[in-house]
Coordinates of C-alpha atoms in Angstrom, one line a residue:
Chain S
M7 CA 23.4 143.6 8.1
Y8 CA 21.0 143.2 10.9
D9 CA 21.2 144.5 14.6
K10 CA 24.4 146.7 13.6
G11 CA 23.8 148.8 16.7
K12 CA 24.7 145.9 18.9
I13 CA 27.0 143.6 16.8
V14 CA 29.5 146.2 15.8
P15 CA 30.0 147.7 19.4
G16 CA 30.1 144.2 20.7
L17 CA 32.8 143.3 18.1
I18 CA 34.8 146.5 19.0
I19 CA 34.8 145.6 22.7
F20 CA 35.9 142.0 21.8
V21 CA 39.0 143.2 19.6
G22 CA 39.7 145.9 22.4
L23 CA 39.9 143.0 25.1
M24 CA 42.0 140.8 22.9
L25 CA 44.5 143.5 22.1
F26 CA 44.7 144.6 25.9
A27 CA 48.4 143.7 26.3
I28 CA 49.1 145.6 23.2
F29 CA 47.5 148.8 24.6
N30 CA 49.0 148.1 28.0
N31 CA 52.5 147.8 26.6
A32 CA 52.3 150.8 24.3
G33 CA 55.3 152.7 23.9
Q34 CA 57.4 150.3 26.2
K35 CA 60.1 148.0 25.4
P36 CA 60.4 145.1 27.9
Q37 CA 63.8 145.1 29.1
P38 CA 65.4 142.0 30.4
P39 CA 66.1 141.9 34.2
K40 CA 69.5 142.8 35.4
L41 CA 70.8 141.1 38.4
E42 CA 73.4 142.4 40.8
K43 CA 76.1 139.7 41.0
P44 CA 77.7 139.3 44.5
E45 CA 81.1 140.5 45.0
G46 CA 84.1 138.2 45.5
Y47 CA 82.0 135.2 45.0
K48 CA 82.1 133.1 41.9
E49 CA 80.3 129.9 42.6
C50 CA 76.9 129.1 44.0
V51 CA 75.7 125.9 45.5
L52 CA 74.4 124.6 42.0
P53 CA 75.4 125.7 38.5
V54 CA 73.8 128.9 37.2
E55 CA 71.3 127.1 34.9
E56 CA 70.1 124.7 37.6
M57 CA 70.0 127.6 40.2
K58 CA 67.8 129.8 37.5
Q59 CA 65.4 126.7 37.1
S60 CA 65.2 125.0 40.5
H61 CA 66.3 127.4 43.4
M62 CA 62.9 127.3 44.6
V63 CA 63.0 123.6 44.7
L64 CA 66.3 123.7 46.6
L65 CA 65.0 126.3 49.1
N66 CA 62.0 124.4 49.8
E67 CA 63.9 121.0 50.5
W68 CA 66.2 123.1 52.7
R69 CA 63.2 124.4 54.6
D70 CA 61.9 121.0 55.1
E71 CA 65.4 119.6 56.1
V72 CA 66.2 122.4 58.5
I73 CA 62.7 123.2 60.2
R74 CA 61.0 119.8 60.0
E75 CA 63.9 117.4 60.4
G76 CA 66.5 119.6 62.1
K77 CA 69.3 118.7 59.8
R78 CA 71.3 122.0 59.8
E79 CA 74.6 120.6 58.5
Q80 CA 76.5 123.1 56.1
V81 CA 76.6 122.4 52.4
K82 CA 80.0 121.7 51.0
V83 CA 80.5 122.9 47.2
G84 CA 83.7 123.4 45.6
G85 CA 85.7 123.4 49.0
K86 CA 83.5 126.1 50.4
M87 CA 80.9 125.6 53.1
F88 CA 77.5 127.2 52.8
D89 CA 74.8 127.6 55.5
K90 CA 71.7 125.8 54.8
S91 CA 69.8 128.9 55.3
L92 CA 68.0 131.7 53.2
Q93 CA 69.3 134.6 55.3
R94 CA 72.6 133.2 56.3
G95 CA 73.3 131.2 53.3
C96 CA 72.1 132.8 50.1
M97 CA 71.7 136.1 51.6
H98 CA 75.3 136.0 52.9
C99 CA 76.5 136.6 49.1
H100 CA 73.6 138.0 47.5
T101 CA 73.2 140.8 50.1
S102 CA 70.2 142.6 48.5
K103 CA 66.8 141.1 48.2
K104 CA 65.7 144.2 46.1
K105 CA 68.5 143.9 43.8
F106 CA 68.6 140.3 43.4
C107 CA 65.5 138.4 44.3
D108 CA 63.0 140.9 43.4
V109 CA 64.5 141.9 39.9
C110 CA 63.1 138.7 38.1
H111 CA 60.5 138.0 40.6
E112 CA 58.9 141.2 39.9
F113 CA 59.4 140.9 35.9
A114 CA 57.6 137.5 36.0
S115 CA 55.0 138.4 38.5
V116 CA 56.3 136.0 41.0
Y117 CA 55.4 136.5 44.7
P118 CA 57.2 133.9 46.8
Y119 CA 56.0 133.4 50.5
C120 CA 59.6 133.3 51.6
W121 CA 59.2 136.9 53.1
D122 CA 55.9 136.1 55.1
C123 CA 58.4 134.7 57.7
H124 CA 61.8 135.8 56.7
I125 CA 63.0 139.5 57.2
A126 CA 64.7 140.8 54.4
P127 CA 68.5 141.4 54.8
Q128 CA 69.6 144.8 56.6
R129 CA 70.9 146.4 53.7
D130 CA 67.4 146.7 52.1
M131 CA 66.1 147.9 55.6
A132 CA 68.8 150.6 55.5
D133 CA 68.0 151.4 52.0
Q134 CA 64.3 152.0 52.9
E135 CA 64.9 154.0 56.0
A136 CA 67.1 156.3 53.9
K137 CA 64.4 157.0 51.6
Chain N
M127 CA 38.5 106.3 14.2
R128 CA 36.8 109.6 15.0
V129 CA 38.8 109.9 18.1
L130 CA 42.1 108.6 16.5
Y131 CA 42.3 111.0 13.6
P132 CA 42.4 114.2 15.9
F133 CA 44.7 112.4 18.5
V134 CA 47.1 111.5 15.6
A135 CA 46.7 115.2 14.3
V136 CA 47.6 116.5 17.9
L137 CA 50.7 114.1 18.3
A138 CA 51.9 115.2 15.0
L139 CA 51.7 119.0 15.8
I140 CA 53.4 118.1 19.0
L141 CA 56.3 116.3 17.0
V142 CA 56.5 119.1 14.4
A143 CA 56.9 121.8 17.1
F144 CA 59.3 119.5 19.2
L145 CA 61.6 119.1 16.0
G146 CA 61.1 122.9 15.3
G147 CA 62.0 123.9 18.8
K148 CA 65.4 122.2 18.5
V149 CA 66.2 124.0 15.1
T150 CA 67.1 127.5 15.8
G151 CA 65.8 128.7 12.4
L152 CA 62.5 127.3 13.3
Q153 CA 62.4 128.8 16.8
Y154 CA 61.9 132.0 15.1
M155 CA 59.2 130.7 13.1
L156 CA 57.4 129.1 16.0
G157 CA 58.0 131.7 18.7
V158 CA 57.5 134.9 16.7
V159 CA 56.1 134.5 13.1
L160 CA 53.4 131.8 14.0
P161 CA 52.1 133.6 17.0
Y162 CA 51.6 136.8 14.9
L163 CA 49.9 134.9 12.1
A164 CA 47.7 132.8 14.4
F165 CA 46.5 135.8 16.4
G166 CA 45.7 137.7 13.0
V167 CA 43.7 134.7 11.8
F168 CA 42.0 134.6 15.0
I169 CA 40.9 138.3 15.2
V170 CA 40.1 138.6 11.6
G171 CA 38.4 135.3 11.4
F172 CA 36.3 135.8 14.4
C173 CA 35.0 139.2 13.3
N174 CA 34.5 137.9 9.8
R175 CA 32.4 135.0 11.1
V176 CA 30.3 137.4 13.4
M177 CA 29.9 139.7 10.3
Q178 CA 28.5 136.6 8.3
W179 CA 26.1 135.8 10.9
S180 CA 24.7 139.1 11.2
K181 CA 23.8 139.1 7.5
S182 CA 21.2 136.3 8.3
P183 CA 18.0 137.9 9.1
V184 CA 15.8 136.4 11.8
P185 CA 12.4 137.2 10.5
F186 CA 10.3 135.6 13.3
R187 CA 10.5 135.6 17.0
I188 CA 11.9 132.2 17.9
P189 CA 12.9 132.4 21.6
T190 CA 12.6 129.2 23.4
T191 CA 9.9 129.6 25.9
C192 CA 10.7 127.5 29.1
G193 CA 8.0 129.1 31.4
Q194 CA 4.4 131.0 31.5
G195 CA 4.7 134.0 29.0
K196 CA 3.2 137.3 29.8
S197 CA -0.6 137.0 30.0
L198 CA -3.6 138.2 31.9
P199 CA -2.6 140.2 35.0
W200 CA -3.4 137.4 37.3
I201 CA -1.3 134.9 35.6
K202 CA 2.3 135.1 36.9
Q203 CA 4.9 135.3 34.2
D204 CA 8.3 133.6 34.2
R205 CA 10.2 136.5 33.5
L206 CA 13.4 134.7 32.7
D207 CA 12.2 131.9 30.9
C208 CA 9.9 133.8 28.8
P209 CA 11.0 137.3 28.7
N210 CA 8.8 139.9 27.3
N211 CA 10.9 142.9 27.3
K212 CA 14.7 143.8 26.9
L213 CA 15.3 144.1 30.4
E214 CA 14.2 140.4 30.9
V215 CA 16.2 139.2 27.8
V216 CA 19.3 140.9 29.4
G217 CA 18.7 139.1 32.6
R218 CA 18.3 136.0 30.7
M219 CA 21.4 136.6 28.4
I220 CA 23.6 137.3 31.6
L221 CA 22.7 134.1 33.4
E222 CA 23.1 132.1 30.2
I223 CA 26.5 133.6 29.6
F224 CA 28.0 133.5 33.0
A225 CA 25.9 130.6 34.6
F226 CA 25.3 128.3 31.6
R227 CA 21.6 128.1 32.5
S228 CA 20.7 126.0 29.5
L229 CA 23.3 123.3 30.3
F230 CA 21.8 123.5 33.9
R231 CA 18.5 121.9 32.4
N232 CA 20.2 119.2 30.8
T233 CA 18.3 115.9 31.4
R234 CA 19.0 112.2 31.0
A235 CA 16.7 109.8 29.4
E236 CA 16.5 106.3 30.8
V237 CA 14.6 103.2 29.8
H238 CA 13.5 101.1 32.8
D239 CA 11.6 97.8 32.9
G240 CA 8.1 97.9 31.9
P241 CA 9.4 99.4 29.2
K242 CA 9.1 102.8 31.0
L243 CA 11.0 106.0 29.7
V244 CA 12.2 108.3 32.6
Y245 CA 13.9 111.7 32.3
G246 CA 16.2 112.6 35.2
S247 CA 18.2 115.7 36.0
S248 CA 21.7 115.6 34.9
K249 CA 24.0 118.2 36.4
S250 CA 27.5 116.7 35.5
L251 CA 27.7 118.5 32.1
W252 CA 26.9 121.6 33.6
L253 CA 29.2 121.3 36.4
F254 CA 32.2 120.3 34.4
A255 CA 31.5 122.7 31.5
I256 CA 31.2 125.6 33.9
L257 CA 34.4 124.4 35.9
F258 CA 36.4 124.2 32.6
H259 CA 35.2 127.6 31.3
Y260 CA 36.0 129.5 34.4
A261 CA 39.5 127.8 34.9
F262 CA 40.1 128.5 31.3
L263 CA 39.2 132.2 31.9
V264 CA 41.5 132.4 35.0
I265 CA 44.4 130.7 33.3
V266 CA 44.1 133.0 30.3
L267 CA 44.0 136.2 32.5
R268 CA 47.1 134.8 34.5
H269 CA 49.0 134.4 31.2
L270 CA 48.9 138.3 31.0
R271 CA 51.9 138.3 33.4
L272 CA 53.9 137.1 30.5
F273 CA 52.5 139.6 27.9
T274 CA 52.1 142.9 29.8
E275 CA 55.0 145.1 31.3
P276 CA 54.0 146.7 33.4
I277 CA 51.8 144.1 34.9
P278 CA 48.1 145.3 35.6
F279 CA 47.0 145.0 39.2
F280 CA 44.7 142.2 38.9
V281 CA 47.2 139.5 37.6
P282 CA 49.1 139.2 40.7
L283 CA 45.6 139.3 42.7
L284 CA 44.4 136.2 40.6
E285 CA 47.7 134.4 40.9
M286 CA 47.4 134.8 44.8
G287 CA 43.9 133.5 44.9
D288 CA 44.7 130.8 42.6
G289 CA 47.6 129.5 44.5
M290 CA 46.1 130.2 47.9
M291 CA 46.8 126.6 48.9
Q292 CA 50.5 127.3 48.9
M293 CA 51.2 123.7 47.7
G294 CA 54.9 122.9 46.4
V295 CA 57.1 125.2 44.4
P296 CA 56.4 126.6 42.0
R297 CA 53.1 127.2 43.8
L298 CA 50.3 124.8 42.6
Y299 CA 47.6 126.7 41.0
A300 CA 44.0 125.2 41.7
T301 CA 42.8 126.1 38.2
D302 CA 45.4 124.0 36.7
I303 CA 44.1 120.8 38.2
V304 CA 40.4 121.9 37.8
F305 CA 41.0 122.8 34.1
L306 CA 42.6 119.3 33.3
A307 CA 40.0 117.3 35.4
A308 CA 37.0 119.1 33.8
I309 CA 38.5 118.7 30.2
A310 CA 39.2 115.0 30.9
F311 CA 35.7 114.6 32.2
L312 CA 34.2 116.3 29.2
F313 CA 36.5 114.1 26.9
L314 CA 35.5 110.8 28.7
R315 CA 31.8 111.7 28.6
R316 CA 32.1 111.8 24.7
V317 CA 33.7 108.5 24.5
S318 CA 32.1 106.5 27.4
L319 CA 28.3 107.4 26.9
R320 CA 27.1 105.5 23.7
H321 CA 24.7 108.2 22.6
I322 CA 27.1 111.0 23.0
R323 CA 29.9 108.9 21.1
Y324 CA 27.3 108.3 18.3
I325 CA 27.0 111.9 17.6
S326 CA 30.5 112.8 18.1
L327 CA 32.6 114.0 15.2
P328 CA 36.5 114.5 14.9
A329 CA 35.7 118.3 15.2
D330 CA 34.3 117.5 18.7
Y331 CA 37.5 115.6 19.5
F332 CA 39.9 117.7 18.2
P333 CA 39.6 120.8 20.5
L334 CA 39.2 118.6 23.5
I335 CA 42.5 116.9 22.6
L336 CA 44.4 119.9 21.7
I337 CA 43.2 121.8 24.8
F338 CA 44.3 119.0 27.0
A339 CA 47.7 118.6 25.3
I340 CA 47.9 122.7 25.8
G341 CA 47.2 122.1 29.6
V342 CA 49.4 119.3 30.1
T343 CA 52.5 121.0 28.1
G344 CA 51.9 124.1 30.3
L345 CA 51.7 122.2 33.5
L346 CA 55.0 120.4 32.3
M347 CA 56.8 123.9 31.8
R348 CA 55.6 125.1 35.0
Y349 CA 56.2 122.3 37.4
Y350 CA 58.5 119.8 35.7
Y351 CA 60.9 121.5 33.3
R352 CA 60.7 124.9 35.3
V353 CA 61.6 126.5 31.9
D354 CA 63.4 130.0 32.2
I355 CA 60.5 132.3 32.7
T356 CA 62.4 135.5 32.3
A357 CA 63.6 134.4 28.9
I358 CA 60.1 133.6 27.9
K359 CA 58.8 136.9 29.2
Q360 CA 61.2 138.6 27.0
L361 CA 59.8 137.0 23.8
T362 CA 56.2 137.1 24.8
A363 CA 56.1 140.6 26.1
G364 CA 58.3 141.5 23.1
L365 CA 55.4 140.2 21.1
A366 CA 52.9 142.5 22.5
S367 CA 55.1 145.5 22.2
F368 CA 56.1 144.7 18.6
S369 CA 59.7 144.2 19.3
P370 CA 60.2 140.5 19.8
I371 CA 63.4 139.2 21.0
L372 CA 64.2 135.4 21.0
P373 CA 66.7 134.8 23.7
A374 CA 68.8 131.5 23.3
G375 CA 68.3 128.4 25.4
I376 CA 64.6 128.3 25.7
H377 CA 63.4 124.8 26.2
P378 CA 61.6 123.0 23.4
I379 CA 58.5 122.2 25.5
F380 CA 57.8 125.9 25.4
F381 CA 57.6 125.9 21.5
I382 CA 55.4 122.9 21.6
H383 CA 53.1 124.7 23.9
V384 CA 53.3 127.9 21.8
T385 CA 52.6 126.1 18.7
L386 CA 49.5 124.3 20.0
V387 CA 48.1 127.6 21.4
C388 CA 48.5 129.0 18.0
V389 CA 46.9 126.1 16.1
L390 CA 44.0 126.6 18.5
M391 CA 43.7 130.3 17.8
A392 CA 43.8 129.8 14.1
Y393 CA 41.5 127.0 14.2
F394 CA 39.1 129.0 16.6
P395 CA 37.0 131.0 14.0
F396 CA 36.2 128.0 11.7
S397 CA 35.0 125.5 14.5
K398 CA 32.4 125.0 17.2
L399 CA 34.7 127.2 19.5
M400 CA 33.0 130.1 17.8
H401 CA 30.3 129.6 20.5
L402 CA 32.3 132.0 22.6
G403 CA 30.9 134.8 20.0
G404 CA 27.7 132.7 19.2
V405 CA 26.4 132.5 22.5
F406 CA 25.5 136.4 22.1
L407 CA 23.8 135.8 19.1
S408 CA 21.7 132.8 19.8
P409 CA 18.2 134.0 18.8
T410 CA 16.6 131.4 20.9
R411 CA 18.0 133.1 23.8
N412 CA 18.4 136.8 22.9
M413 CA 14.9 137.5 21.5
S414 CA 11.9 138.4 23.8
N415 CA 8.8 136.6 23.5
N416 CA 6.4 139.5 22.6
S417 CA 4.8 138.6 19.3
R418 CA 1.5 138.9 20.7
S419 CA 1.8 142.5 21.7
V420 CA 4.3 143.8 19.2
R421 CA 3.9 143.5 15.4
H422 CA 7.2 142.1 13.8
I423 CA 7.7 142.9 10.0
N424 CA 9.7 140.5 8.1
P425 CA 12.8 142.8 7.3
W426 CA 13.0 141.5 3.5
N427 CA 9.3 142.3 2.6
D428 CA 8.7 144.4 -0.4
P429 CA 7.0 147.7 0.8
A430 CA 5.4 148.0 -2.8
I431 CA 3.4 144.7 -2.1
K432 CA 0.5 146.1 -0.1
P433 CA -1.9 143.8 2.0
H434 CA -4.5 142.1 0.0
S435 CA -7.6 141.1 2.0
Y436 CA -10.0 138.2 0.9
A437 CA -12.9 140.7 0.2
A438 CA -10.6 142.4 -2.4
Y439 CA -9.4 139.1 -3.9
E440 CA -12.9 138.0 -4.2
D441 CA -13.6 141.3 -5.9
E442 CA -10.9 140.7 -8.4
F443 CA -11.7 137.0 -9.3
R444 CA -15.4 136.7 -8.7
E445 CA -16.2 136.0 -12.2
F446 CA -13.4 133.3 -12.6
M447 CA -14.7 131.8 -9.4
K448 CA -18.2 131.7 -10.4
D449 CA -17.3 130.1 -13.8
A450 CA -15.3 127.4 -11.8
E451 CA -18.4 127.0 -9.5
I452 CA -16.3 128.3 -6.4
P453 CA -18.7 129.4 -3.9
V454 CA -18.4 133.2 -3.2
E455 CA -19.6 135.3 -0.3
K456 CA -21.0 138.3 -2.3
E457 CA -22.9 137.7 -5.5

C-alpha cells in the first residue's frame, strides 16, 4: 500500500463524516412529537389527515383571500363557523403555539414565516414572561 | 439502446418500490433493511475501492503540466498549473475539488469551411457540473434534518438560505430547481451532442437517470403529495439511532424515493461515481512536477541490483564484443 499516511486518515475522515448522524444521535431515541389537542373542540376545518398534509396550503390560500382579495367571510364546517384567520381561527382552539405548532415544526426543522408578521397568542407570551 | 436499458432499469426499480410500498411486509424491507444494507455496501465498498487504488504504485511523476514549470530564476513559474512543491499541489487540488478547474478548461472543437479546425472555450459543462454538485451537496446536508435529533445548527441555516425566496408552501428550495435543471442539462448534453453520445455507455446514463428520478420523487414528496414528515422522521432518525420504528400510513412515494437512494448508494462504489474519492487520488493532479530537482526511485526496485555503468559493462563483455566486432571504447 502506497501513501498510507494520506489515504488512511482520508478514509477515516470520510467514514466519520458519513456517520455524522449516528454520532449526533448517540444515546438518543427520537420521540414522536406529542401535540396538545384543543379542549372542547372535536372537529377542525378539514379532516385530520388533510390538515396534517395540507394545513400550510390552506393557510396560504386564506392569507391570499383575506389580505389580497378582502374576502373575510367565515368558513362553515359541520354546523360551526370558523374565522378565516390564523390568530382568531386556528389559534382560537389551538391556543398555544408552543404546544401545538412548534412541536412538529421543531421536530422536522420547519420554520414557517407566519410569525414574521403574526404575534403568537397571549398564553405563550404569558408563559414566557412567567419564566 | 444505451439510453433505453438504464431508463427501463430505473422504471423497473420504481415499479418494484411502488408495489413494495403498498405491501406492509415489504415496507419494512424497503424502509429499514434495505437502507442499512445499502449504506453498509456504500461505506465498505467505498473504502475497499480506495484501498485497491492505494495498492497501485505510481512510479513516475505524471502530473499534467498546463503552464511554465519551475526553471531559471527570471522565468516566471505557473505555480498552480505546474506545481513544484507540496503547497502548490495543495492549492491546485483545492481549486480542482472545490472549483472543478479541469472542467473550466473544457474546449470545443469545430470544423469550419476551408476546412479549418477551430478550438473554442466551452464553459457550459463546467457551469452545470458545478451547479449540480453544489446543489446535490446542499440537498444532502438539508436531509440531515430527517436523520438527526437534535438537529445540528447549520441545517436550519441552510434551509433558510435555500428557501430565501419564500415562494409557495412548503417553501420552494432554490437547490431543488437548480439540481433538476443541471442534471437535465447533463443528460441532454449526452444525448444531443453526437460525439458525446458516441462515447456514452449505459453506465453513464444510469446514474443520470437514477439521480433525476430521485430528485423528481423527492420533489413530488415535498410539494405535491406533502407526505407526513413527522412519521417519516420517526423512521429515518430511528435508522440513525439504531431503533427504527415504521409508522403506519407512509405514502408509497416515500418508499420509491428511499429505494432509489439505496440503489444509488449500493451502486456507488462500483461505478464512475467513485470520482468522489478518485478526485483526491488522481496522480495527474496531486503530484508535484519536480522530477528535475528531486530523484524519485521506483518503489519496486530491487535494492540488491546495483547500478551498472557502461564502463563496467564493457569491462565485463569486452572480449565477446571484440569477437563480434562491436567497437569498444577501451582496448
